[in-house]
Amino acid sequence: MMAVTWDVLRYDTVDSTNNVCKALAAQGLDSTAVIARAQTAGKGRLGRSFQSPEGGLYLSALWQDCPAGQLLTVTPLAAVAVCRAVESLCDTDCGIKWCNDVVLHGKKLCGILTESSLLPDGSAAWLVVGIGVNVGQASFPPDIADIATSLALQELDVSPDALADAILAQLTALRTVLTDPAEWLAEYRRRCVNLGRPVRVLRGNTVRQATALAIDEQFGLTVQYENGETETVRSGEVSVRGLYGYIE
Ligand code: BTN
């Protein structure tokens, strides 16, 4: 694969950096990153919104041509990329809550939302990986205060620009390992904070209690329910929480 360089576009405020990238994708742009200081309509997984005040880093990376078999692996590998980027800039250890949340001291530091345009053969015409990292926020609104943290709240002094550069460097590395992500998959498994722990599996309005057993080759989470039945859940359909809260 050719060396990747990113064209970087920086904004103060946009509705969603993913939306900006999608508009650029429609114009045929490739290897382009959009970074904003705040978003007015940040998007989260499963149709949720993502609160995006100033202080956070909101970065979306657009590229073309992702083969069908590699699409499912991009988002969890992006979580590994963010962990590596954060750890390259400060002395800390990040974990991953299945499927794509980067966590620090048991709280959510970063969320990732990938959007793509699929061709008939299942490959992606383009793909946008959207990453929101809580960098400098000094507090969070009551509805997410229990589950969210920021680098600043953990007394880690990181510049959003340096973090953006480090993330883009890791996304470059990610693109080169997509065809053979075995090493990154092993790292994902090591970092996953759910394995061996009780989890609640949330699907629509139903909640089932289970134990998280393993991550399969496609980054599905294999769980065992209380009746002994096992299932491998996929990122597009369920959320996973701890027994009492976000992780624990
Ligand atoms: C989640 O945790 O549910 C995913 C959150 C993804 C948020 C990022 S911020 C940059 C990009 N732009 C968006 O609108 N969403 C992603």
mmCIF file of C-alpha atoms and ligand atoms in Angstrom:
data_model
loop_
_atom_site.group_PDB
_atom_site.id
_atom_site.type_symbol
_atom_site.label_atom_id
_atom_site.label_comp_id
_atom_site.label_asym_id
_atom_site.label_seq_id
_atom_site.Cartn_x
_atom_site.Cartn_y
_atom_site.Cartn_z
ATOM 1 C CA MET A 1 0.000 0.000 0.000
ATOM 2 C CA MET A 2 1.172 3.537 -0.830
ATOM 3 C CA ALA A 3 2.239 5.715 2.095
ATOM 4 C CA VAL A 4 -0.761 7.637 3.400
ATOM 5 C CA THR A 5 -0.696 11.355 3.969
ATOM 6 C CA TRP A 6 -3.775 13.117 5.268
ATOM 7 C CA ASP A 7 -5.130 16.426 4.042
ATOM 8 C CA VAL A 8 -6.307 18.052 7.260
ATOM 9 C CA LEU A 9 -9.157 20.582 7.394
ATOM 10 C CA ARG A 10 -9.678 22.393 10.702
ATOM 11 C CA TYR A 11 -12.871 24.135 11.819
ATOM 12 C CA ASP A 12 -14.049 25.868 14.975
ATOM 13 C CA THR A 13 -17.592 24.475 14.968
ATOM 14 C CA VAL A 14 -19.415 22.169 12.565
ATOM 15 C CA ASP A 15 -22.615 20.162 12.899
ATOM 16 C CA SER A 16 -20.682 16.898 12.752
ATOM 17 C CA THR A 17 -17.202 16.209 11.412
ATOM 18 C CA ASN A 18 -18.616 12.963 10.006
ATOM 19 C CA ASN A 19 -21.152 14.970 7.993
ATOM 20 C CA VAL A 20 -18.430 17.263 6.662
ATOM 21 C CA CYS A 21 -16.397 14.215 5.595
ATOM 22 C CA LYS A 22 -19.418 12.634 3.939
ATOM 23 C CA ALA A 23 -19.919 15.776 1.845
ATOM 24 C CA LEU A 24 -16.233 15.637 0.876
ATOM 25 C CA ALA A 25 -16.602 11.954 0.016
ATOM 26 C CA ALA A 26 -19.369 12.887 -2.396
ATOM 27 C CA GLN A 27 -16.845 15.171 -4.113
ATOM 28 C CA GLY A 28 -14.449 12.237 -4.449
ATOM 29 C CA LEU A 29 -11.884 13.347 -1.846
ATOM 30 C CA ASP A 30 -9.639 10.709 -0.317
ATOM 31 C CA SER A 31 -7.388 10.525 2.760
ATOM 32 C CA THR A 32 -8.855 13.680 4.262
ATOM 33 C CA ALA A 33 -9.279 14.452 7.950
ATOM 34 C CA VAL A 34 -11.721 16.990 9.372
ATOM 35 C CA ILE A 35 -11.083 18.331 12.866
ATOM 36 C CA ALA A 36 -13.383 20.611 14.862
ATOM 37 C CA ARG A 37 -13.233 22.240 18.294
ATOM 38 C CA ALA A 38 -16.949 21.678 18.859
ATOM 39 C CA GLN A 39 -19.931 20.077 17.142
ATOM 40 C CA THR A 40 -23.549 21.231 17.257
ATOM 41 C CA ALA A 41 -25.026 17.880 16.187
ATOM 42 C CA GLY A 42 -22.439 15.256 17.085
ATOM 43 C CA LYS A 43 -23.598 11.747 16.240
ATOM 44 C CA GLY A 44 -23.098 8.629 18.334
ATOM 45 C CA ARG A 45 -23.681 4.935 17.738
ATOM 46 C CA LEU A 46 -27.122 3.412 17.316
ATOM 47 C CA GLY A 47 -28.697 6.751 16.402
ATOM 48 C CA ARG A 48 -27.721 8.486 19.626
ATOM 49 C CA SER A 49 -26.282 11.970 19.854
ATOM 50 C CA PHE A 50 -22.738 12.690 21.053
ATOM 51 C CA GLN A 51 -22.311 15.751 23.231
ATOM 52 C CA SER A 52 -19.493 17.758 21.717
ATOM 53 C CA PRO A 53 -18.612 20.905 23.682
ATOM 54 C CA GLU A 54 -15.385 22.837 23.364
ATOM 55 C CA GLY A 55 -12.511 21.085 25.061
ATOM 56 C CA GLY A 56 -12.977 17.845 23.169
ATOM 57 C CA LEU A 57 -11.274 16.670 20.002
ATOM 58 C CA TYR A 58 -13.672 15.819 17.179
ATOM 59 C CA LEU A 59 -11.871 14.194 14.287
ATOM 60 C CA SER A 60 -13.180 12.324 11.267
ATOM 61 C CA ALA A 61 -10.971 10.562 8.746
ATOM 62 C CA LEU A 62 -12.211 9.807 5.244
ATOM 63 C CA TRP A 63 -10.726 7.322 2.837
ATOM 64 C CA GLN A 64 -11.797 5.440 -0.245
ATOM 65 C CA ASP A 65 -11.726 1.781 -1.147
ATOM 66 C CA CYS A 66 -12.159 -0.454 1.847
ATOM 67 C CA PRO A 67 -12.638 -4.122 0.875
ATOM 68 C CA ALA A 68 -15.772 -5.805 2.241
ATOM 69 C CA GLY A 69 -13.928 -8.123 4.606
ATOM 70 C CA GLN A 70 -12.108 -5.251 6.260
ATOM 71 C CA LEU A 71 -15.042 -2.950 6.989
ATOM 72 C CA LEU A 72 -16.056 -4.546 10.279
ATOM 73 C CA THR A 73 -12.551 -4.382 11.651
ATOM 74 C CA VAL A 74 -11.916 -0.683 11.053
ATOM 75 C CA THR A 75 -13.845 0.715 14.023
ATOM 76 C CA PRO A 76 -12.487 -1.560 16.756
ATOM 77 C CA LEU A 77 -8.993 -1.105 15.337
ATOM 78 C CA ALA A 78 -9.531 2.652 15.490
ATOM 79 C CA ALA A 79 -10.099 2.206 19.237
ATOM 80 C CA VAL A 80 -6.679 0.543 19.439
ATOM 81 C CA ALA A 81 -5.253 3.461 17.425
ATOM 82 C CA VAL A 82 -6.682 5.997 19.893
ATOM 83 C CA CYS A 83 -5.310 4.061 22.889
ATOM 84 C CA ARG A 84 -1.861 4.036 21.307
ATOM 85 C CA ALA A 85 -2.071 7.730 20.419
ATOM 86 C CA VAL A 86 -3.071 8.769 23.961
ATOM 87 C CA GLU A 87 -0.382 6.591 25.515
ATOM 88 C CA SER A 88 2.242 8.065 23.175
ATOM 89 C CA LEU A 89 1.584 11.506 24.661
ATOM 90 C CA CYS A 90 1.101 10.862 28.370
ATOM 91 C CA ASP A 91 1.807 8.293 31.024
ATOM 92 C CA THR A 92 -1.402 6.294 31.264
ATOM 93 C CA ASP A 93 -3.010 3.007 30.219
ATOM 94 C CA CYS A 94 -6.185 3.025 28.136
ATOM 95 C CA GLY A 95 -8.650 0.166 27.849
ATOM 96 C CA ILE A 96 -11.412 -0.633 25.392
ATOM 97 C CA LYS A 97 -15.012 -1.275 26.361
ATOM 98 C CA TRP A 98 -16.611 -3.443 23.698
ATOM 99 C CA CYS A 99 -17.159 -2.520 21.058
ATOM 100 C CA ASN A 100 -15.426 0.803 20.391
ATOM 101 C CA ASP A 101 -15.241 2.944 23.509
ATOM 102 C CA VAL A 102 -11.822 3.921 24.802
ATOM 103 C CA VAL A 103 -11.872 3.992 28.588
ATOM 104 C CA LEU A 104 -9.671 5.447 31.260
ATOM 105 C CA HIS A 105 -10.074 4.483 34.921
ATOM 106 C CA GLY A 106 -13.403 2.820 34.157
ATOM 107 C CA LYS A 107 -14.959 5.786 32.355
ATOM 108 C CA LYS A 108 -15.503 6.672 28.712
ATOM 109 C CA LEU A 109 -12.771 8.813 27.193
ATOM 110 C CA CYS A 110 -13.606 8.401 23.522
ATOM 111 C CA GLY A 111 -16.373 7.184 21.244
ATOM 112 C CA ILE A 112 -16.037 6.145 17.609
ATOM 113 C CA LEU A 113 -18.651 6.118 14.852
ATOM 114 C CA THR A 114 -17.838 4.805 11.385
ATOM 115 C CA GLU A 115 -20.076 5.558 8.423
ATOM 116 C CA SER A 116 -19.634 4.201 4.924
ATOM 117 C CA SER A 117 -21.189 3.981 1.505
ATOM 118 C CA LEU A 118 -21.458 0.382 0.383
ATOM 119 C CA LEU A 119 -21.026 -0.862 -3.166
ATOM 120 C CA PRO A 120 -23.080 -3.861 -4.390
ATOM 121 C CA ASP A 121 -20.205 -6.261 -3.601
ATOM 122 C CA GLY A 122 -20.185 -5.130 0.049
ATOM 123 C CA SER A 123 -16.980 -3.150 -0.187
ATOM 124 C CA ALA A 124 -16.994 0.532 0.772
ATOM 125 C CA ALA A 125 -16.901 3.276 -1.857
ATOM 126 C CA TRP A 126 -15.766 5.462 0.997
ATOM 127 C CA LEU A 127 -15.529 5.255 4.730
ATOM 128 C CA VAL A 128 -15.565 7.886 7.469
ATOM 129 C CA VAL A 129 -14.145 7.040 10.885
ATOM 130 C CA GLY A 130 -15.355 9.621 13.406
ATOM 131 C CA ILE A 131 -13.517 9.890 16.708
ATOM 132 C CA GLY A 132 -14.553 12.037 19.667
ATOM 133 C CA VAL A 133 -12.058 12.305 22.525
ATOM 134 C CA ASN A 134 -12.710 14.096 25.803
ATOM 135 C CA VAL A 135 -9.513 16.073 26.203
ATOM 136 C CA GLY A 136 -9.925 19.265 28.202
ATOM 137 C CA GLN A 137 -13.475 19.100 29.581
ATOM 138 C CA ALA A 138 -13.467 20.041 33.269
ATOM 139 C CA SER A 139 -16.904 18.524 33.933
ATOM 140 C CA PHE A 140 -19.778 16.745 32.225
ATOM 141 C CA PRO A 141 -23.552 17.268 32.355
ATOM 142 C CA PRO A 142 -25.396 15.182 34.971
ATOM 143 C CA ASP A 143 -26.729 12.641 32.462
ATOM 144 C CA ILE A 144 -23.225 11.438 31.535
ATOM 145 C CA ALA A 145 -21.153 12.575 34.534
ATOM 146 C CA ASP A 146 -21.061 9.023 35.939
ATOM 147 C CA ILE A 147 -19.756 7.419 32.774
ATOM 148 C CA ALA A 148 -17.591 10.054 31.073
ATOM 149 C CA THR A 149 -14.101 11.272 31.825
ATOM 150 C CA SER A 150 -11.562 13.512 30.094
ATOM 151 C CA LEU A 151 -7.795 13.562 29.992
ATOM 152 C CA ALA A 152 -7.911 16.803 32.005
ATOM 153 C CA LEU A 153 -10.067 15.191 34.707
ATOM 154 C CA GLN A 154 -7.427 12.459 34.997
ATOM 155 C CA GLU A 155 -4.800 15.204 35.355
ATOM 156 C CA LEU A 156 -3.267 14.406 31.985
ATOM 157 C CA ASP A 157 -2.184 17.504 30.113
ATOM 158 C CA VAL A 158 -2.458 16.767 26.388
ATOM 159 C CA SER A 159 -2.855 19.271 23.575
ATOM 160 C CA PRO A 160 -5.747 18.457 21.227
ATOM 161 C CA ASP A 161 -3.557 19.278 18.209
ATOM 162 C CA ALA A 162 -0.814 16.898 19.316
ATOM 163 C CA LEU A 163 -3.425 14.238 19.985
ATOM 164 C CA ALA A 164 -4.956 14.738 16.531
ATOM 165 C CA ASP A 165 -1.518 14.297 14.927
ATOM 166 C CA ALA A 166 -0.856 11.158 16.974
ATOM 167 C CA ILE A 167 -4.259 9.684 16.086
ATOM 168 C CA LEU A 168 -3.733 10.355 12.372
ATOM 169 C CA ALA A 169 -0.320 8.671 12.546
ATOM 170 C CA GLN A 170 -1.954 5.628 14.132
ATOM 171 C CA LEU A 171 -4.756 5.630 11.550
ATOM 172 C CA THR A 172 -2.063 5.546 8.866
ATOM 173 C CA ALA A 173 -0.604 2.480 10.582
ATOM 174 C CA LEU A 174 -4.089 0.978 10.876
ATOM 175 C CA ARG A 175 -4.651 1.275 7.138
ATOM 176 C CA THR A 176 -1.481 -0.701 6.469
ATOM 177 C CA VAL A 177 -2.493 -3.586 8.772
ATOM 178 C CA LEU A 178 -6.130 -3.869 7.664
ATOM 179 C CA THR A 179 -5.438 -6.865 5.442
ATOM 180 C CA ASP A 180 -3.650 -8.665 8.280
ATOM 181 C CA PRO A 181 -4.764 -7.228 11.617
ATOM 182 C CA ALA A 182 -3.757 -10.231 13.789
ATOM 183 C CA GLU A 183 -1.387 -8.247 15.984
ATOM 184 C CA TRP A 184 -3.875 -5.410 16.485
ATOM 185 C CA LEU A 185 -6.649 -7.918 17.201
ATOM 186 C CA ALA A 186 -4.486 -9.457 19.917
ATOM 187 C CA GLU A 187 -3.913 -5.977 21.350
ATOM 188 C CA TYR A 188 -7.650 -5.260 21.199
ATOM 189 C CA ARG A 189 -8.317 -8.439 23.196
ATOM 190 C CA ARG A 190 -5.657 -7.501 25.774
ATOM 191 C CA ARG A 191 -7.146 -4.054 26.162
ATOM 192 C CA CYS A 192 -10.805 -5.148 26.330
ATOM 193 C CA VAL A 193 -12.060 -4.438 29.842
ATOM 194 C CA ASN A 194 -15.190 -6.616 29.556
ATOM 195 C CA LEU A 195 -13.641 -10.053 29.132
ATOM 196 C CA GLY A 196 -14.323 -12.408 32.013
ATOM 197 C CA ARG A 197 -16.739 -9.925 33.551
ATOM 198 C CA PRO A 198 -20.503 -9.797 33.982
ATOM 199 C CA VAL A 199 -22.212 -7.659 31.359
ATOM 200 C CA ARG A 200 -25.706 -6.554 30.480
ATOM 201 C CA VAL A 201 -26.537 -6.998 26.797
ATOM 202 C CA LEU A 202 -28.922 -4.250 25.646
ATOM 203 C CA ARG A 203 -30.850 -4.928 22.445
ATOM 204 C CA GLY A 204 -33.711 -2.542 21.717
ATOM 205 C CA ASN A 205 -35.772 -2.588 24.925
ATOM 206 C CA THR A 206 -34.491 -5.913 26.184
ATOM 207 C CA VAL A 207 -31.668 -6.383 28.669
ATOM 208 C CA ARG A 208 -30.043 -9.735 29.411
ATOM 209 C CA GLN A 209 -27.374 -10.521 31.931
ATOM 210 C CA ALA A 210 -24.369 -12.496 30.737
ATOM 211 C CA THR A 211 -20.648 -13.034 31.146
ATOM 212 C CA ALA A 212 -18.324 -11.744 28.421
ATOM 213 C CA LEU A 213 -16.151 -14.640 27.278
ATOM 214 C CA ALA A 214 -14.193 -13.767 24.142
ATOM 215 C CA ILE A 215 -13.716 -11.539 21.108
ATOM 216 C CA ASP A 216 -13.968 -13.406 17.800
ATOM 217 C CA GLU A 217 -11.992 -12.724 14.616
ATOM 218 C CA GLN A 218 -14.589 -10.186 13.440
ATOM 219 C CA PHE A 219 -14.538 -8.412 16.819
ATOM 220 C CA GLY A 220 -17.894 -9.862 17.849
ATOM 221 C CA LEU A 221 -18.300 -10.374 21.599
ATOM 222 C CA THR A 222 -19.134 -13.911 22.684
ATOM 223 C CA VAL A 223 -21.247 -13.899 25.827
ATOM 224 C CA GLN A 224 -22.773 -16.624 27.979
ATOM 225 C CA TYR A 225 -26.232 -15.970 29.410
ATOM 226 C CA GLU A 226 -27.362 -17.156 32.825
ATOM 227 C CA ASN A 227 -29.152 -20.162 31.271
ATOM 228 C CA GLY A 228 -25.844 -21.357 29.779
ATOM 229 C CA GLU A 229 -26.702 -20.335 26.219
ATOM 230 C CA THR A 230 -23.897 -18.549 24.357
ATOM 231 C CA GLU A 231 -24.180 -15.916 21.628
ATOM 232 C CA THR A 232 -21.757 -13.737 19.690
ATOM 233 C CA VAL A 233 -23.131 -10.207 19.536
ATOM 234 C CA ARG A 234 -22.203 -7.693 16.830
ATOM 235 C CA SER A 235 -21.587 -3.987 17.089
ATOM 236 C CA GLY A 236 -24.498 -2.785 14.967
ATOM 237 C CA GLU A 237 -27.190 -4.433 17.080
ATOM 238 C CA VAL A 238 -26.373 -4.268 20.772
ATOM 239 C CA SER A 239 -24.755 -2.243 23.526
ATOM 240 C CA VAL A 240 -22.941 -3.766 26.441
ATOM 241 C CA ARG A 241 -22.769 -2.331 29.945
ATOM 242 C CA GLY A 242 -21.446 -3.510 33.287
ATOM 243 C CA LEU A 243 -23.733 -5.154 35.791
ATOM 244 C CA TYR A 244 -24.355 -1.945 37.700
ATOM 245 C CA GLY A 245 -22.981 0.790 35.472
ATOM 246 C CA TYR A 246 -20.837 1.518 32.466
ATOM 247 C CA ILE A 247 -18.246 -1.217 33.043
ATOM 248 C CA GLU A 248 -18.519 -2.704 36.531
HETATM 249 C C1 BTN B 1 -20.406 6.794 20.379
HETATM 250 O O1 BTN B 1 -19.755 6.749 21.409
HETATM 251 O O2 BTN B 1 -21.614 6.489 20.338
HETATM 252 C C2 BTN B 1 -19.724 7.261 19.118
HETATM 253 C C3 BTN B 1 -19.385 8.718 19.203
HETATM 254 C C4 BTN B 1 -18.638 9.236 17.976
HETATM 255 C C5 BTN B 1 -18.393 10.715 18.078
HETATM 256 C C6 BTN B 1 -17.507 11.240 16.999
HETATM 257 S S1 BTN B 1 -17.022 12.905 17.291
HETATM 258 C C7 BTN B 1 -16.373 13.025 15.695
HETATM 259 C C8 BTN B 1 -17.369 12.338 14.786
HETATM 260 N N1 BTN B 1 -18.444 13.222 14.423
HETATM 261 C C9 BTN B 1 -19.631 12.803 14.876
HETATM 262 O O3 BTN B 1 -20.718 13.382 14.677
HETATM 263 N N2 BTN B 1 -19.481 11.677 15.576
HETATM 264 C C10 BTN B 1 -18.092 11.253 15.599
#
